[in-house]
Short mmCIF file of C-alpha atoms and ligand atoms in Angstrom, two decimals:
data_model
loop_
_atom_site.label_atom_id
_atom_site.label_comp_id
_atom_site.label_asym_id
_atom_site.label_seq_id
_atom_site.Cartn_x
_atom_site.Cartn_y
_atom_site.Cartn_z
CA MET A 217 -2.82 -9.41 0.55
CA GLN A 218 -4.79 -6.27 0.43
CA LEU A 219 -5.83 -3.58 -1.79
CA PHE A 220 -5.90 0.20 -0.56
CA LEU A 221 -6.92 2.76 -2.84
CA ASP A 222 -4.72 5.67 -3.56
CA SER A 223 -7.25 8.52 -4.15
CA ALA A 224 -8.52 11.49 -2.49
CA LYS A 225 -11.81 11.40 -4.60
CA PRO A 226 -14.87 10.45 -3.12
CA ASN A 227 -16.68 9.20 -6.44
CA GLU A 228 -13.86 6.70 -7.07
CA ILE A 229 -13.48 5.58 -3.29
CA ARG A 230 -17.22 4.74 -3.53
CA GLU A 231 -17.02 3.27 -6.69
CA ALA A 232 -13.97 1.07 -5.66
CA ALA A 233 -15.41 0.50 -1.71
CA ASN A 234 -18.75 -0.57 -3.53
CA LEU A 235 -17.19 -3.76 -5.46
CA GLY A 236 -15.93 -4.82 -2.13
CA VAL A 237 -12.18 -4.98 -2.80
CA ILE A 238 -10.81 -2.09 -0.64
CA SER A 239 -9.48 -2.35 2.69
CA GLY A 240 -8.47 1.20 3.32
CA VAL A 241 -7.25 4.51 1.57
CA THR A 242 -4.26 6.38 0.86
CA THR A 243 -4.29 9.78 0.41
CA ASN A 244 -0.94 12.51 0.06
CA PRO A 245 -1.05 16.40 0.08
CA SER A 246 -0.57 16.30 -3.81
CA LEU A 247 -4.08 14.17 -4.23
CA VAL A 248 -6.28 16.62 -1.81
CA ALA A 249 -4.47 19.82 -3.12
CA LYS A 250 -5.81 18.62 -6.99
CA GLU A 251 -9.26 18.30 -5.02
CA LYS A 252 -9.29 22.40 -4.35
CA VAL A 253 -11.18 21.31 -1.28
CA ASP A 254 -11.08 21.99 2.43
CA TYR A 255 -8.35 19.11 4.05
CA LYS A 256 -10.38 18.33 6.73
CA GLU A 257 -13.43 17.84 5.09
CA ARG A 258 -12.63 15.57 2.66
CA ILE A 259 -10.43 13.74 4.68
CA MET A 260 -14.06 12.92 6.92
CA GLU A 261 -15.54 12.48 3.86
CA ILE A 262 -13.77 9.77 2.80
CA CYS A 263 -13.63 8.07 6.31
CA GLN A 264 -17.01 7.96 6.00
CA ILE A 265 -17.43 6.02 2.86
CA VAL A 266 -14.88 3.50 4.52
CA SER A 267 -14.45 1.90 7.56
CA GLY A 268 -10.92 0.62 6.94
CA PRO A 269 -7.72 2.51 7.70
CA VAL A 270 -7.44 6.26 5.92
CA SER A 271 -3.70 7.60 5.60
CA VAL A 272 -3.95 11.19 6.13
CA GLU A 273 -0.72 12.77 5.49
CA VAL A 274 1.44 15.70 8.07
CA LEU A 275 1.95 18.86 6.17
CA SER A 276 4.50 19.70 8.96
CA GLN A 277 8.31 19.28 9.07
CA GLU A 278 8.86 19.62 12.65
CA ALA A 279 8.41 16.25 15.43
CA GLU A 280 6.44 18.98 17.19
CA GLY A 281 4.43 20.11 14.71
CA MET A 282 3.50 16.77 13.42
CA VAL A 283 2.53 15.64 16.58
CA THR A 284 0.13 18.71 16.86
CA GLU A 285 -1.19 17.88 13.45
CA ALA A 286 -1.61 13.85 13.90
CA LYS A 287 -3.59 14.68 17.48
CA GLU A 288 -5.97 16.66 15.51
CA PHE A 289 -6.62 14.20 12.47
CA ALA A 290 -6.70 11.58 15.24
CA THR A 291 -10.18 13.42 16.38
CA TRP A 292 -11.31 13.49 12.45
CA ALA A 293 -12.40 9.95 12.47
CA SER A 294 -11.44 6.80 14.39
CA ASN A 295 -9.93 5.16 11.21
CA VAL A 296 -7.09 7.81 10.49
CA ILE A 297 -3.67 6.54 10.14
CA VAL A 298 -1.32 9.40 10.24
CA LYS A 299 1.35 9.58 7.15
CA VAL A 300 4.71 10.64 8.51
CA PRO A 301 7.66 10.95 5.97
CA MET A 302 10.62 9.34 6.51
CA ILE A 303 12.54 12.08 7.76
CA GLU A 304 14.68 12.89 11.12
CA GLU A 305 11.93 14.89 12.14
CA GLY A 306 9.10 11.98 11.30
CA LEU A 307 11.29 9.62 13.25
CA ARG A 308 11.20 11.34 16.65
CA ALA A 309 7.50 12.06 15.72
CA LEU A 310 6.78 8.52 15.61
CA LYS A 311 8.46 7.98 19.20
CA SER A 312 5.44 10.33 20.88
CA LEU A 313 2.95 8.93 18.09
CA ARG A 314 3.14 5.48 19.68
CA GLN A 315 2.96 6.52 23.48
CA LEU A 316 -0.02 8.73 21.90
CA LYS A 317 -1.63 5.24 20.12
CA ILE A 318 -2.15 7.20 17.13
CA ARG A 319 -1.77 4.23 14.51
CA THR A 320 1.40 6.00 11.62
CA ASN A 321 2.16 5.10 8.16
CA VAL A 322 5.76 6.18 7.22
CA THR A 323 5.86 7.54 3.83
CA LEU A 324 8.69 7.91 1.00
CA VAL A 325 10.26 5.04 1.99
CA PHE A 326 13.37 4.70 -0.78
CA SER A 327 15.42 2.35 0.94
CA LEU A 328 15.97 -0.63 3.81
CA ASN A 329 17.94 0.99 6.13
CA GLN A 330 14.91 3.67 6.24
CA ALA A 331 12.28 1.00 6.69
CA LEU A 332 14.15 -0.61 9.43
CA LEU A 333 14.26 2.45 11.43
CA ALA A 334 10.29 3.37 10.52
CA ALA A 335 9.83 -0.39 12.09
CA ILE A 336 11.92 -0.21 14.97
CA ALA A 337 10.58 3.42 16.11
CA GLY A 338 7.01 1.48 16.00
CA ALA A 339 5.70 2.36 12.58
CA ASP A 340 2.19 0.75 11.79
CA TYR A 341 2.08 0.62 8.48
CA VAL A 342 5.61 1.90 5.79
CA SER A 343 5.36 3.05 2.21
CA PRO A 344 7.89 2.08 -0.04
CA PHE A 345 7.56 4.45 -3.42
CA VAL A 346 8.21 1.37 -6.27
CA GLY A 347 7.13 3.55 -9.34
CA ARG A 348 9.51 6.89 -8.30
CA LEU A 349 12.48 3.94 -7.31
CA ASP A 350 11.51 2.23 -11.14
CA ASP A 351 11.82 6.17 -12.49
CA VAL A 352 14.98 6.87 -11.51
CA GLY A 353 16.41 3.65 -12.50
CA HIS A 354 15.77 1.19 -9.36
CA ASP A 355 14.07 -1.78 -9.31
CA GLY A 356 10.97 -0.74 -6.57
CA MET A 357 9.71 -4.00 -6.03
CA GLN A 358 13.12 -5.18 -4.77
CA LEU A 359 12.90 -2.99 -2.17
CA VAL A 360 9.53 -4.10 -0.99
CA ALA A 361 10.59 -7.51 -1.22
CA GLU A 362 13.49 -6.93 0.94
CA ILE A 363 11.57 -5.31 3.45
CA VAL A 364 9.00 -8.04 3.87
CA ASN A 365 11.74 -10.46 4.00
CA ALA A 366 13.64 -8.37 6.88
CA TYR A 367 10.59 -7.82 8.86
CA LYS A 368 10.10 -11.63 8.94
CA THR A 369 13.08 -12.57 9.74
CA TYR A 370 13.20 -10.13 12.74
CA ASN A 371 9.42 -10.86 13.64
CA MET A 372 8.34 -7.29 13.22
CA SER A 373 4.75 -6.39 12.82
CA THR A 374 4.84 -3.36 10.69
CA GLN A 375 2.74 -3.98 7.38
CA VAL A 376 4.22 -3.10 3.98
CA ILE A 377 2.27 -0.78 1.86
CA ALA A 378 3.25 -0.96 -1.99
CA ALA A 379 2.99 2.00 -2.72
CA SER A 380 3.39 4.38 -5.90
CA ILE A 381 2.01 1.94 -8.23
CA ARG A 382 1.67 2.70 -11.57
CA HIS A 383 0.14 0.05 -13.69
CA PRO A 384 -1.54 -3.58 -13.02
CA LEU A 385 2.08 -5.45 -13.55
CA HIS A 386 3.08 -3.67 -10.68
CA VAL A 387 0.56 -5.09 -8.35
CA VAL A 388 1.15 -8.66 -9.54
CA GLN A 389 4.46 -7.92 -8.59
CA ALA A 390 3.62 -7.05 -5.15
CA VAL A 391 2.10 -9.91 -4.66
CA HIS A 392 5.08 -12.08 -5.65
CA ALA A 393 7.47 -10.03 -2.94
CA GLY A 394 4.59 -10.79 -0.61
CA ALA A 395 3.77 -6.93 0.27
CA HIS A 396 0.89 -7.06 2.94
CA ILE A 397 -0.91 -4.33 1.06
CA ALA A 398 -0.76 -2.67 -2.66
CA THR A 399 -2.11 0.89 -2.60
CA ILE A 400 -3.47 1.53 -6.08
CA PRO A 401 -4.86 4.42 -8.27
CA PHE A 402 -8.56 3.87 -9.24
CA GLY A 403 -7.08 3.34 -12.95
CA VAL A 404 -4.75 0.48 -12.29
CA LEU A 405 -7.93 -1.10 -9.94
CA GLU A 406 -9.81 -0.96 -13.44
CA GLY A 407 -7.05 -2.58 -15.62
CA MET A 408 -6.67 -5.42 -12.97
CA LEU A 409 -10.71 -6.01 -13.63
CA HIS A 410 -11.05 -6.01 -17.54
CA HIS A 411 -9.60 -8.41 -19.64
CA PRO A 412 -10.86 -8.38 -23.44
CA LEU A 413 -10.38 -12.43 -23.32
CA THR A 414 -13.27 -12.07 -20.37
CA ASP A 415 -15.52 -9.66 -22.45
CA LEU A 416 -15.40 -12.25 -25.71
CA GLY A 417 -16.09 -14.90 -23.47
CA VAL A 418 -19.30 -13.33 -22.08
CA GLN A 419 -20.38 -12.12 -25.69
CA ARG A 420 -19.81 -15.73 -26.99
CA PHE A 421 -21.62 -17.65 -24.34
CA LEU A 422 -24.62 -15.09 -24.88
CA ASP A 423 -24.28 -15.51 -28.68
CA ASP A 424 -24.40 -19.53 -28.36
CA TRP A 425 -27.10 -19.07 -25.87
CA HIS A 426 -29.34 -16.65 -27.88
CA ARG A 427 -28.48 -19.00 -31.51
CA ALA A 428 -29.52 -22.32 -29.17
CA ILE A 429 -33.07 -20.79 -28.33
CA GLY A 430 -33.59 -19.29 -31.87
CA GLU A 431 -32.97 -22.73 -33.23
CA GLN A 432 -35.29 -24.08 -30.51
CA GLU A 433 -37.98 -21.65 -30.79
CA ARG A 434 -37.64 -22.55 -35.19
CA LYS A 435 -38.26 -26.41 -34.41
CA ASN A 436 -41.11 -25.59 -32.37
CA ASP A 437 -43.03 -23.27 -35.05
CA VAL A 438 -42.69 -26.18 -37.55
O1 G3P B 601 1.28 5.90 -2.72
C1 G3P B 601 1.92 6.97 -3.01
C2 G3P B 601 1.27 7.68 -4.56
O2 G3P B 601 0.50 8.58 -4.30
C3 G3P B 601 2.55 8.30 -4.85
O3 G3P B 601 2.45 7.65 -6.21
O4 G3P B 601 2.73 8.07 -8.88
O5 G3P B 601 2.82 10.01 -7.53
O6 G3P B 601 4.62 8.43 -7.55
P1 G3P B 601 3.32 9.07 -7.47
#
């Protein structure tokens, strides 16, 4: 199980990378747009912070345009993964991208059928959007489990990224579902890290230690 950071913020990515727990980064147009910076510059900055895969999404809606964008992205850094939406034109683009040996992440996956098509078309990663399915009353993590299971049954090498992760419990569920990767916002990473009983335990150990040292010093003074 690997963790990717779902973020376009260099400070967050740097902080998570320094913790040594993230293997890659996923971005999307919404995340980069919020930053109000140049797309290329920001992606190149991110690709220098992490050596693992960095997903960058195409904006074109036509296969030809997607391939043109993908070729350009691939010149930005060697760890770029091109994110292609799970639409008809996206599938068409996948075929060419496979021939060009450009690695892909098929995004906005909401059904097992879509995940099957993406894998058959040669996607390196698929991203089922868990939170957005939950939002409309479907069990997003159930879909992740179904995809993982189908890929195992048919020996498909496409990796499943549990995406649209909203809280630490989603990460636990992604582990149970057998997702290869969960891509998580920085806030979820913080939520995974902290536990009040850990903080309390650390404080108690320190208090006990200082109390014992204080008693020893008092005895020595007598
Ligand atoms: O990984 C995809 C993610 O960025 C979408 O998350 O919370 O907008 O559904 P969300």
